[in-house]
mmCIF file of C-alpha atoms and ligand atoms in Angstrom:
data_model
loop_
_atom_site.group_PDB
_atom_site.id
_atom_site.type_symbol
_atom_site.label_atom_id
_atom_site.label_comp_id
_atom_site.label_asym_id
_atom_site.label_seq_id
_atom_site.Cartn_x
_atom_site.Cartn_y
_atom_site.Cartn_z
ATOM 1 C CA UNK A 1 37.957 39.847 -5.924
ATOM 2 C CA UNK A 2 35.086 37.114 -5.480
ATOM 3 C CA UNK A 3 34.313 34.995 -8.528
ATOM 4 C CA UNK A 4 30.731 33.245 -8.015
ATOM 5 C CA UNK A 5 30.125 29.581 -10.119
ATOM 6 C CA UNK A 6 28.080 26.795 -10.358
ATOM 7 C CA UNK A 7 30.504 23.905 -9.584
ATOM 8 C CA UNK A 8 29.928 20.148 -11.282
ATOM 9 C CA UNK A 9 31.703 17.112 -10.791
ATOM 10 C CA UNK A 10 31.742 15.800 -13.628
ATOM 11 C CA UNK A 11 34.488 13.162 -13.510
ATOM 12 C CA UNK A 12 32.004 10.773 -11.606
ATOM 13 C CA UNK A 13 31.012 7.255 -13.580
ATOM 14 C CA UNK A 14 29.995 5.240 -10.342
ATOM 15 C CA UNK A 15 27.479 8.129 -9.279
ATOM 16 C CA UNK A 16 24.631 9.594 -11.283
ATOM 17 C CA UNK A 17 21.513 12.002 -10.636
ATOM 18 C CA UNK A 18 19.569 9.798 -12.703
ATOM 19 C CA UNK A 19 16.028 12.519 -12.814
ATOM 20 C CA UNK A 20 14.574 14.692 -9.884
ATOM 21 C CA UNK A 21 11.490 16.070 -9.238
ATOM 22 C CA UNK A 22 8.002 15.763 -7.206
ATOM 23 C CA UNK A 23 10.199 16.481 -3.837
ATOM 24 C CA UNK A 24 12.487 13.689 -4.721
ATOM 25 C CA UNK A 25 15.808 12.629 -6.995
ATOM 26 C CA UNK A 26 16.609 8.987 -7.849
ATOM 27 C CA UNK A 27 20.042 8.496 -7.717
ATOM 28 C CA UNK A 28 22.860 5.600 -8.829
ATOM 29 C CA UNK A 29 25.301 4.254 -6.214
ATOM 30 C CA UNK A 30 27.612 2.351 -8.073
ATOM 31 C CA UNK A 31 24.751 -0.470 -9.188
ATOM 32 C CA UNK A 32 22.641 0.673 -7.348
ATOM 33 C CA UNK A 33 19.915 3.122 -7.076
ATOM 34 C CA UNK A 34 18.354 5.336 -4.744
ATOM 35 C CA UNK A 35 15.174 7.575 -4.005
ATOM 36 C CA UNK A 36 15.982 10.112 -1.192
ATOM 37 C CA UNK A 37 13.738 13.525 -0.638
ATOM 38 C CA UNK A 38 15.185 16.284 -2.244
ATOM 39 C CA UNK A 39 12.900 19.362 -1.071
ATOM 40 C CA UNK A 40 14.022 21.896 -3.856
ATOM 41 C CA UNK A 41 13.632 19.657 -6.915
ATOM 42 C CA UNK A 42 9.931 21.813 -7.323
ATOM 43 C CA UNK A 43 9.517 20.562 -10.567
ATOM 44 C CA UNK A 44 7.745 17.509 -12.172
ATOM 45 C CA UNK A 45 9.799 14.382 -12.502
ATOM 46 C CA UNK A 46 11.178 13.613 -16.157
ATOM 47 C CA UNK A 47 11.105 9.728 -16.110
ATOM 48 C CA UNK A 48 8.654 7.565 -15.910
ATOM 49 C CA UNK A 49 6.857 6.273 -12.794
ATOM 50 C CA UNK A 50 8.816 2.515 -14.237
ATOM 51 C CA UNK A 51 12.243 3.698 -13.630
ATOM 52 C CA UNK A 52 11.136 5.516 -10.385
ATOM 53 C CA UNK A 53 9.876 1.651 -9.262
ATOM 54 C CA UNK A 54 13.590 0.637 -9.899
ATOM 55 C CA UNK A 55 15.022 1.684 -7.331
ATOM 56 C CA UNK A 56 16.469 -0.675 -4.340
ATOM 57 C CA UNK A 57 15.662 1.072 -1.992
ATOM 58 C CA UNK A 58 13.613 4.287 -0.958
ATOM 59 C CA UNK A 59 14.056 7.207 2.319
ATOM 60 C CA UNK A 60 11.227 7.817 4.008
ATOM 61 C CA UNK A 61 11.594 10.545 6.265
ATOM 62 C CA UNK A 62 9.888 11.508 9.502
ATOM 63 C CA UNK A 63 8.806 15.382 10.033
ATOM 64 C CA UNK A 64 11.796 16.148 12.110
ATOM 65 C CA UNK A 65 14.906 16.979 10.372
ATOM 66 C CA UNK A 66 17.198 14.809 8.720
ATOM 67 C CA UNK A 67 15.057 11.677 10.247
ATOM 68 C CA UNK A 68 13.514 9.018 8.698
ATOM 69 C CA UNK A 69 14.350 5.317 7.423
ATOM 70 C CA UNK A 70 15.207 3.120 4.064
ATOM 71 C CA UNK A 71 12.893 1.135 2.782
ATOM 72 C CA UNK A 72 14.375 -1.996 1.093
ATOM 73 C CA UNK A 73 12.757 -2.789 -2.465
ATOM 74 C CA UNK A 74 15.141 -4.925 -3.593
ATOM 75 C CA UNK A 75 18.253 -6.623 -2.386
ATOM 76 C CA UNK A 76 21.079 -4.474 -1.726
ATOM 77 C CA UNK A 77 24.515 -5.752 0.477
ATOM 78 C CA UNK A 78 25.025 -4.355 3.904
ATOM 79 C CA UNK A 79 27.979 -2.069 1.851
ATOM 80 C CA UNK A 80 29.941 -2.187 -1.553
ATOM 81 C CA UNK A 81 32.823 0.069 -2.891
ATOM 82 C CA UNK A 82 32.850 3.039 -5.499
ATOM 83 C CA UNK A 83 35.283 5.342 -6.644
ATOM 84 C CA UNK A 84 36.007 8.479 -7.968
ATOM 85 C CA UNK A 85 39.049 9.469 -10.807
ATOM 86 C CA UNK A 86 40.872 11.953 -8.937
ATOM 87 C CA UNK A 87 42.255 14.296 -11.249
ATOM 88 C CA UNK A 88 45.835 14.102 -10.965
ATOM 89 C CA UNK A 89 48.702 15.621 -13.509
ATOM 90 C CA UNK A 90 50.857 12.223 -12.575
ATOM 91 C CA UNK A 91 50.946 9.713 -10.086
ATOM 92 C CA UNK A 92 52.988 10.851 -7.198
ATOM 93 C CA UNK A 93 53.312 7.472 -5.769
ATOM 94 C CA UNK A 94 53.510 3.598 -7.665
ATOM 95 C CA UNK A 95 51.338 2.370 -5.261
ATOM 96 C CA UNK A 96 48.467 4.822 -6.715
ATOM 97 C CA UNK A 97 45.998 3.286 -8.831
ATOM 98 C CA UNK A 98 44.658 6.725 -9.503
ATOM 99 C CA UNK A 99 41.330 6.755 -8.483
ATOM 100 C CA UNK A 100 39.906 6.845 -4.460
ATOM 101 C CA UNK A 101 38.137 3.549 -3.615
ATOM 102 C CA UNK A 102 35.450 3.601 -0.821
ATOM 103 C CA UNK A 103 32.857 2.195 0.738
ATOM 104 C CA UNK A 104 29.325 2.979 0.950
ATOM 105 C CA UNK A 105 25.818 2.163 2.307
ATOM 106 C CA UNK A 106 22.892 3.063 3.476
ATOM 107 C CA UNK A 107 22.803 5.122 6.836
ATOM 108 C CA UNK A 108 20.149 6.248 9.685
ATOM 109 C CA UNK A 109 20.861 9.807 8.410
ATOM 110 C CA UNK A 110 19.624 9.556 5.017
ATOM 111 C CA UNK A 111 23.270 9.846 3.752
ATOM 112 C CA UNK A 112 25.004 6.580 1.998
ATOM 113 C CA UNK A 113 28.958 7.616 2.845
ATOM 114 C CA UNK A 114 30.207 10.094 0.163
ATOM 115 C CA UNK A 115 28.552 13.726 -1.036
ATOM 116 C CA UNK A 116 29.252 13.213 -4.810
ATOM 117 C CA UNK A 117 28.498 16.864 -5.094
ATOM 118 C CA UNK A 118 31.786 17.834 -3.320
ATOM 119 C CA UNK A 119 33.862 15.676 -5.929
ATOM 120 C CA UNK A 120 35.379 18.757 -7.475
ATOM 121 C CA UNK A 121 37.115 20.396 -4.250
ATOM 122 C CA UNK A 122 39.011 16.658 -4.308
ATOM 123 C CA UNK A 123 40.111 17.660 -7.410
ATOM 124 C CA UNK A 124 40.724 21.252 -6.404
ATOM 125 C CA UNK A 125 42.619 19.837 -3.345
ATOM 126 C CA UNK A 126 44.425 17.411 -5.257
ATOM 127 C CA UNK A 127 45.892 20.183 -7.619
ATOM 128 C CA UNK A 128 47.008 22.699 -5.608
ATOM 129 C CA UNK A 129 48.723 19.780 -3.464
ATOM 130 C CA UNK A 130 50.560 18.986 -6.597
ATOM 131 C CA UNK A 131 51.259 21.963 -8.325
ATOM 132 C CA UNK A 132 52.974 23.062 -4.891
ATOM 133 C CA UNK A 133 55.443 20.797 -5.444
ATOM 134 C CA UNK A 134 56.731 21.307 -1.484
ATOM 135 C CA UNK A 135 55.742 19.480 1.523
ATOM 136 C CA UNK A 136 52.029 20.320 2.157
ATOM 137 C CA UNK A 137 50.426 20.176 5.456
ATOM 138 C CA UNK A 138 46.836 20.085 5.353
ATOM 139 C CA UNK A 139 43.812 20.213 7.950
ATOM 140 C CA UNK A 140 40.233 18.853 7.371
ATOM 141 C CA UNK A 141 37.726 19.323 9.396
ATOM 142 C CA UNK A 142 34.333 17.665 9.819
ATOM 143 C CA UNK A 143 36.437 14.866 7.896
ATOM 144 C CA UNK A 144 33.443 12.931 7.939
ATOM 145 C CA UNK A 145 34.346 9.613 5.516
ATOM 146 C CA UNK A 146 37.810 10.774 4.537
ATOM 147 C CA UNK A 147 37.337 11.696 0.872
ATOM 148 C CA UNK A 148 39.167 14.951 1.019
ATOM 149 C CA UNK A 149 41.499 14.027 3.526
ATOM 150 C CA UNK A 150 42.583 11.031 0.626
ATOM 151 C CA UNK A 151 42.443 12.901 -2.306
ATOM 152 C CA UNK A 152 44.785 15.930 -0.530
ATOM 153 C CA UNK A 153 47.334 12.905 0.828
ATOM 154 C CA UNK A 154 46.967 11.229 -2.980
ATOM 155 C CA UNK A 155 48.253 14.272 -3.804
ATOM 156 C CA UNK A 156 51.301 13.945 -1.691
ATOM 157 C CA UNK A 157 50.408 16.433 1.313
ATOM 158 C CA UNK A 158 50.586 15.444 5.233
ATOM 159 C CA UNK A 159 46.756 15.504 6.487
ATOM 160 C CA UNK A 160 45.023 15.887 9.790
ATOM 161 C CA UNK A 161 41.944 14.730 9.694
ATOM 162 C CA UNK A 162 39.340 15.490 12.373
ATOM 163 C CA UNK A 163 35.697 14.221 12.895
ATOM 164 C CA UNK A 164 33.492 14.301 15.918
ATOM 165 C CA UNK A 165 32.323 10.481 15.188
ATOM 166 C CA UNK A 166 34.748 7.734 16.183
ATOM 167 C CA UNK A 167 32.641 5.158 13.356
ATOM 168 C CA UNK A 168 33.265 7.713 10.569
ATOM 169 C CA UNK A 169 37.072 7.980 11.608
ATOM 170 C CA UNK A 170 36.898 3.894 11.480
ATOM 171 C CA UNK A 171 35.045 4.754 7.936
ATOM 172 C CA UNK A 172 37.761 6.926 6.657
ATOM 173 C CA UNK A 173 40.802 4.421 7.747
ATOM 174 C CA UNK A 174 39.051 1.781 5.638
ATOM 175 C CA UNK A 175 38.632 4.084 2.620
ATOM 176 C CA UNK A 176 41.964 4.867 3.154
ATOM 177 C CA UNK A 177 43.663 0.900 3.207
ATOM 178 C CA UNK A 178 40.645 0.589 0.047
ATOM 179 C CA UNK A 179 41.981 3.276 -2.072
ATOM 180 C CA UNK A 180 45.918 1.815 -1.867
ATOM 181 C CA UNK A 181 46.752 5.043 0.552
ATOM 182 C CA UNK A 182 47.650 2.964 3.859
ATOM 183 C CA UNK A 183 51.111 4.515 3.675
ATOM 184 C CA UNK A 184 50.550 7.895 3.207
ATOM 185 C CA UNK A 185 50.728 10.233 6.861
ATOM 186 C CA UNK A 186 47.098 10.925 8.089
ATOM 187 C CA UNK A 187 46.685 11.459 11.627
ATOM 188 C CA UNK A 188 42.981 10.562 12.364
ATOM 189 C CA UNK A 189 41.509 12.686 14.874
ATOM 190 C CA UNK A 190 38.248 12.003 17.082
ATOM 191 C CA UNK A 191 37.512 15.326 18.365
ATOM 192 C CA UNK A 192 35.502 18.674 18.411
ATOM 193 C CA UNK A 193 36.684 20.417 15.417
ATOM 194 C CA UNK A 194 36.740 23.966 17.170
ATOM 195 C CA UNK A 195 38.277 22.784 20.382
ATOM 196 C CA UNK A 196 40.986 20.655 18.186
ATOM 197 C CA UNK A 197 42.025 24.039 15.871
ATOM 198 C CA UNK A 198 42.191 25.839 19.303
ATOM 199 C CA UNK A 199 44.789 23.571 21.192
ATOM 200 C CA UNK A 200 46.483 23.577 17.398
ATOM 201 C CA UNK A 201 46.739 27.421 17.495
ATOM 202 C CA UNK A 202 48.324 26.990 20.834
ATOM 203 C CA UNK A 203 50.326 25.137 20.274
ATOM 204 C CA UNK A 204 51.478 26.792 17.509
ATOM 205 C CA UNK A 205 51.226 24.433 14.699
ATOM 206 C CA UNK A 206 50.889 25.794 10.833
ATOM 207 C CA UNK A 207 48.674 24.651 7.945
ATOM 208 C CA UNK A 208 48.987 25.240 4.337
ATOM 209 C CA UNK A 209 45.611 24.537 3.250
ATOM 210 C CA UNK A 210 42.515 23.654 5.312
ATOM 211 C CA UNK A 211 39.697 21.962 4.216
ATOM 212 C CA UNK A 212 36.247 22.740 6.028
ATOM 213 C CA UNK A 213 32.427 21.083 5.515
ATOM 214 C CA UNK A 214 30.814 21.156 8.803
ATOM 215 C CA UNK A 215 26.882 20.170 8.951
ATOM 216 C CA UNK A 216 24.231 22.467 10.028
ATOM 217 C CA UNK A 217 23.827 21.464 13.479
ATOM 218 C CA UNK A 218 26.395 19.032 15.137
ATOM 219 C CA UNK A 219 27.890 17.750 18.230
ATOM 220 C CA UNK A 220 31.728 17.082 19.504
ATOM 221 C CA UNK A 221 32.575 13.833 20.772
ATOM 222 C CA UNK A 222 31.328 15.603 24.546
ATOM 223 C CA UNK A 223 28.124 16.966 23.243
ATOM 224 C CA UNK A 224 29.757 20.499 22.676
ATOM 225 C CA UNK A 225 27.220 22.254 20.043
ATOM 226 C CA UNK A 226 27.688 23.148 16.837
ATOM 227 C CA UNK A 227 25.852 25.177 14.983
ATOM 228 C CA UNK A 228 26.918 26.557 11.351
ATOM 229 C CA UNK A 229 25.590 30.269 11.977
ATOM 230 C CA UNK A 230 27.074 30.847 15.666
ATOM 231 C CA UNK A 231 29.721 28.708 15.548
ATOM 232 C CA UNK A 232 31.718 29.742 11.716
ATOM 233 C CA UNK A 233 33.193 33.228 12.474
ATOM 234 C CA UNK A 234 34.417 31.661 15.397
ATOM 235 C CA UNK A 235 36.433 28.377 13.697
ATOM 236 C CA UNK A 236 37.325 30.534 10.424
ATOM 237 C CA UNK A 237 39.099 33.058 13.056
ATOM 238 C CA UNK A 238 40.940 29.922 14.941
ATOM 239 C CA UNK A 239 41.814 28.757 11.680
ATOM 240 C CA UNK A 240 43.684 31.625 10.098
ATOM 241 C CA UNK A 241 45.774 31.607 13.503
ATOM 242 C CA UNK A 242 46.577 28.466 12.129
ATOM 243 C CA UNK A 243 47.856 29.769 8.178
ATOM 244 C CA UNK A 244 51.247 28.960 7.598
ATOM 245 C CA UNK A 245 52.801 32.041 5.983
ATOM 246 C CA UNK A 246 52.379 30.942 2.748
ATOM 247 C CA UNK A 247 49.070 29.200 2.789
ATOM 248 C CA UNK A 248 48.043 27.097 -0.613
ATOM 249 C CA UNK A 249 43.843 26.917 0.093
ATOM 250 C CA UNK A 250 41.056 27.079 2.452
ATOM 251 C CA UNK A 251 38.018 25.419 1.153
ATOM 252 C CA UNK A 252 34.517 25.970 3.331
ATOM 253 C CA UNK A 253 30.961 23.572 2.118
ATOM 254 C CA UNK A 254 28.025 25.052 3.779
ATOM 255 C CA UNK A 255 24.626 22.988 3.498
ATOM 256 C CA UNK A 256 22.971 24.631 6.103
ATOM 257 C CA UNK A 257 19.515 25.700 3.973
ATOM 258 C CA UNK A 258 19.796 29.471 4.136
ATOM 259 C CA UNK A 259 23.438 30.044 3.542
ATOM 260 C CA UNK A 260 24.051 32.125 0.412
ATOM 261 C CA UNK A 261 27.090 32.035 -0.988
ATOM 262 C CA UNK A 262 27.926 35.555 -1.140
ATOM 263 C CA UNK A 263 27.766 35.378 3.007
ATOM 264 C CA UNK A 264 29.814 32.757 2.808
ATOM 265 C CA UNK A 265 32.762 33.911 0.819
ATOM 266 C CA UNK A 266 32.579 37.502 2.906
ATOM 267 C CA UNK A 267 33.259 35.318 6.070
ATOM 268 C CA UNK A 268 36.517 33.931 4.054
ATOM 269 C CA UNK A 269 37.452 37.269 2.605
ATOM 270 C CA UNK A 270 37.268 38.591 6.049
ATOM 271 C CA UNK A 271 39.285 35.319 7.373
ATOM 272 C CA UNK A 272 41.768 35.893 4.862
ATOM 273 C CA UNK A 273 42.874 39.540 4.870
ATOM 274 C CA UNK A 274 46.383 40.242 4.567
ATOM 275 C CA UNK A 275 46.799 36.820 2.428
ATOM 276 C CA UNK A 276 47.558 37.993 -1.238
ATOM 277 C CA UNK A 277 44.872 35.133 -3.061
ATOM 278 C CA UNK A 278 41.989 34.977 -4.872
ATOM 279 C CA UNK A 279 38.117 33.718 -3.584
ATOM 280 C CA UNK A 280 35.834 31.503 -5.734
ATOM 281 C CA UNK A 281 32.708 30.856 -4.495
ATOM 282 C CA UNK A 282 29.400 29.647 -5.810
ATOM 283 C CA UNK A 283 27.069 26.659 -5.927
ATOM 284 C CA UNK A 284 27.950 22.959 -5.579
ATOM 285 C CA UNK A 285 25.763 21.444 -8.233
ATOM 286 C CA UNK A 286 24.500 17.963 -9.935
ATOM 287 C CA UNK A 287 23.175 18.143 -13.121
ATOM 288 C CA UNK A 288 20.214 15.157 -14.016
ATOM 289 C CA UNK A 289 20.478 12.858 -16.470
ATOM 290 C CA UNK A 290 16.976 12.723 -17.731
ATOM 291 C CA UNK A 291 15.882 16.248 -18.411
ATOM 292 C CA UNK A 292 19.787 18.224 -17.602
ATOM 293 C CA UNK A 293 18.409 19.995 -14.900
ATOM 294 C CA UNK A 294 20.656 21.091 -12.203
ATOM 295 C CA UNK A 295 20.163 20.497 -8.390
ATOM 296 C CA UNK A 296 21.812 22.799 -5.650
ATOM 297 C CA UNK A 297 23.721 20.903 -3.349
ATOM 298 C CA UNK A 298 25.276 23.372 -0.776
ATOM 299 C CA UNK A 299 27.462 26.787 -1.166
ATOM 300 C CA UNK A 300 30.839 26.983 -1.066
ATOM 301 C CA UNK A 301 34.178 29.444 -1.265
ATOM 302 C CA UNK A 302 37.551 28.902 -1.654
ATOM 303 C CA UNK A 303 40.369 30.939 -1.399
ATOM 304 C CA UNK A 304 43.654 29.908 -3.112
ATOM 305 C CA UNK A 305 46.977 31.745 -3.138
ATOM 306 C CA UNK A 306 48.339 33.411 -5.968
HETATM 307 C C1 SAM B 1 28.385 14.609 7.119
HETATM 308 S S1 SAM B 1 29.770 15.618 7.184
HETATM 309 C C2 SAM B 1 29.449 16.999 6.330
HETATM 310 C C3 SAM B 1 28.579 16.813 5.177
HETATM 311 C C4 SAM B 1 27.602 17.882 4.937
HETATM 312 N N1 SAM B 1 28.277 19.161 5.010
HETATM 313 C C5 SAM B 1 26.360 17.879 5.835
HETATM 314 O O1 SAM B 1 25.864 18.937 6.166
HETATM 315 O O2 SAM B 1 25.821 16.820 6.184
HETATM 316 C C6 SAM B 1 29.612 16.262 8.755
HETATM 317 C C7 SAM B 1 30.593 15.590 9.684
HETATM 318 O O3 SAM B 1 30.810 16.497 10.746
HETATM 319 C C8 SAM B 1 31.009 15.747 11.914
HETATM 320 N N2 SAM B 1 30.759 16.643 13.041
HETATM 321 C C9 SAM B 1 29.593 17.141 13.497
HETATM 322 N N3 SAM B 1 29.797 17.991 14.544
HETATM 323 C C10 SAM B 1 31.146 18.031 14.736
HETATM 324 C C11 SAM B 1 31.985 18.713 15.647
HETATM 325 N N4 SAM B 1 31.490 19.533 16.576
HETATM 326 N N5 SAM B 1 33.320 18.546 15.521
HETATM 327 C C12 SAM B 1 33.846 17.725 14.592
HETATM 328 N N6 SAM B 1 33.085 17.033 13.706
HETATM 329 C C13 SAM B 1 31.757 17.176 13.778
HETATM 330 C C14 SAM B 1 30.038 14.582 11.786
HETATM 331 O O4 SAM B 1 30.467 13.493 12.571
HETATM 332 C C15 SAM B 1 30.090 14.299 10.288
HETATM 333 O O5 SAM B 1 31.002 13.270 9.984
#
């Protein structure tokens, strides 16, 4: 049975979706804020054109998609550190402060480091890791800056992380030594996520939970193509060969611009046939500060066992 919801994260204090509107959202960084496009928010803008004027810096993009630049208002460093309160029953390990540190700034993309609107699979993650109380092995792919990957080995799991782009990898291991995880076992792995589950299934390694939030379009490290439509069926069906028998999760983000969720958590049910669990799937939301609106972020569904 499929259980549809809009999902906050609502343990964030260094983030904030201060207001939307007008084709935009102003957001906080940490101390910092931010006006990026935002091509849904089709409603009028609830603060005034003063607080708008605040922020450091502003995207501009170009007509193609996903381009564009920053604008500098005001001066921001080159990158400074957040973090998010992972939600944890206790702290697995004394060298746990309890809360992932990372670092973010602004990229060519648009994107500063961390989508805060995926906070609550961390916790998700994080919880089931827990609550297993076994050893965990867990797989994420399209890792990009390593915030699942730190929140499932906060938890206590073993993680595999996999991302296409060697300077995100080098991203991730920083986040990593930041947030007080340096000893934990990650395996970092710069690679095409399909081609990486494949030789995985041959060789006939086993997850118990994997973690999946591939972009719309992408490329491996050799240029193979990715591309969410085509390409899903094909990685969900490469990664139940890799389902240990008793499998904890599988979580799958999907911000490609058409995806409903409902499509999205029959590709899962389908994955996970024979697996005695339950599917949640829904929204990934932020709600606004200024007026409580709520902004769509991407879809989602996860299975978990039960
Ligand atoms: C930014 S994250 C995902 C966030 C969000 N879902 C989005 O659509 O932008 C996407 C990550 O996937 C990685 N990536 C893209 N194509 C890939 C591929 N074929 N194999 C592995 N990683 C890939 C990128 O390097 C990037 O770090």
């Amino acid at each position: 049975m499929t259980q549809f919801t809009l999902l906050e994260s609502p343990s964030w204090k260094d983030y904030a979706l201060l207001d939307s509107g007008d084709g935009l959202k102003l957001e906080r960084f940490g101390k910092y804020v931010f006006e990026r496009p935002e091509s849904q928010a089709m409603w009028k803008r609830a603060l005034p054109e003063s607080e708008w004027k605040n922020a450091h810096a502003v995207f501009q993009p170009t007509a193609e998609e996903s381009g564009g630049h920053w604008i500098i208002k005001k001066k921001i460093p080159e990158k400074w550190e957040m973090t998010y309160p992972l939600t944890l029953t206790s702290s697995p390990f004394l060298s746990w402060r309890g809360e992932l540190r990372f670092n973010v700034m602004t990229t060519p993309g648009r994107h500063l480091g961390v989508f805060p609107e995926v906070a609550s699979h961390w916790d998700f993650v994080a919880g089931l890791v827990q609550k297993a109380n076994r050893p965990v092995n867990v797989l994420n792919l399209f890792g990009y800056t390593g915030l699942a990957t730190l929140a499932a080995a906060a938890a206590g799991a073993k993680v595999t992380h996999v991302d296409a782009s060697k300077k995100s990898v080098n991203w991730a291991r920083k986040n990593q030594e930041l947030s007080g995880l340096s000893d934990r076992p990650i395996r970092w792995i710069v690679e095409d996520a399909l081609k990486y589950v494949q030789r995985e299934s041959r060789r006939g390694v086993k997850y118990d939970g994997i973690i999946l939030d591939p972009p719309k379009f992408g490329r491996g490290p050799k240029g193979e193509v990715w591309e969410v439509y085509k390409s899903l069926p094909n990685l969900l069906e490469m990664c139940r060969e890799c389902l240990s028998d008793n499998p904890l999760f599988v979580a799958v983000t999907v911000y490609a611009v058409r995806a409903s969720a409902i499509h999205v958590a029959q590709a899962m049910d389908e994955m996970m046939k024979g697996f005695r669990g339950t599917i949640d799937s829904g929204e990934l939301v932020t709600r606004e500060q200024s007026a409580g609106r709520l902004l769509s972020q991407a879809v989602y569904a996860r299975w978990e066992c039960n």
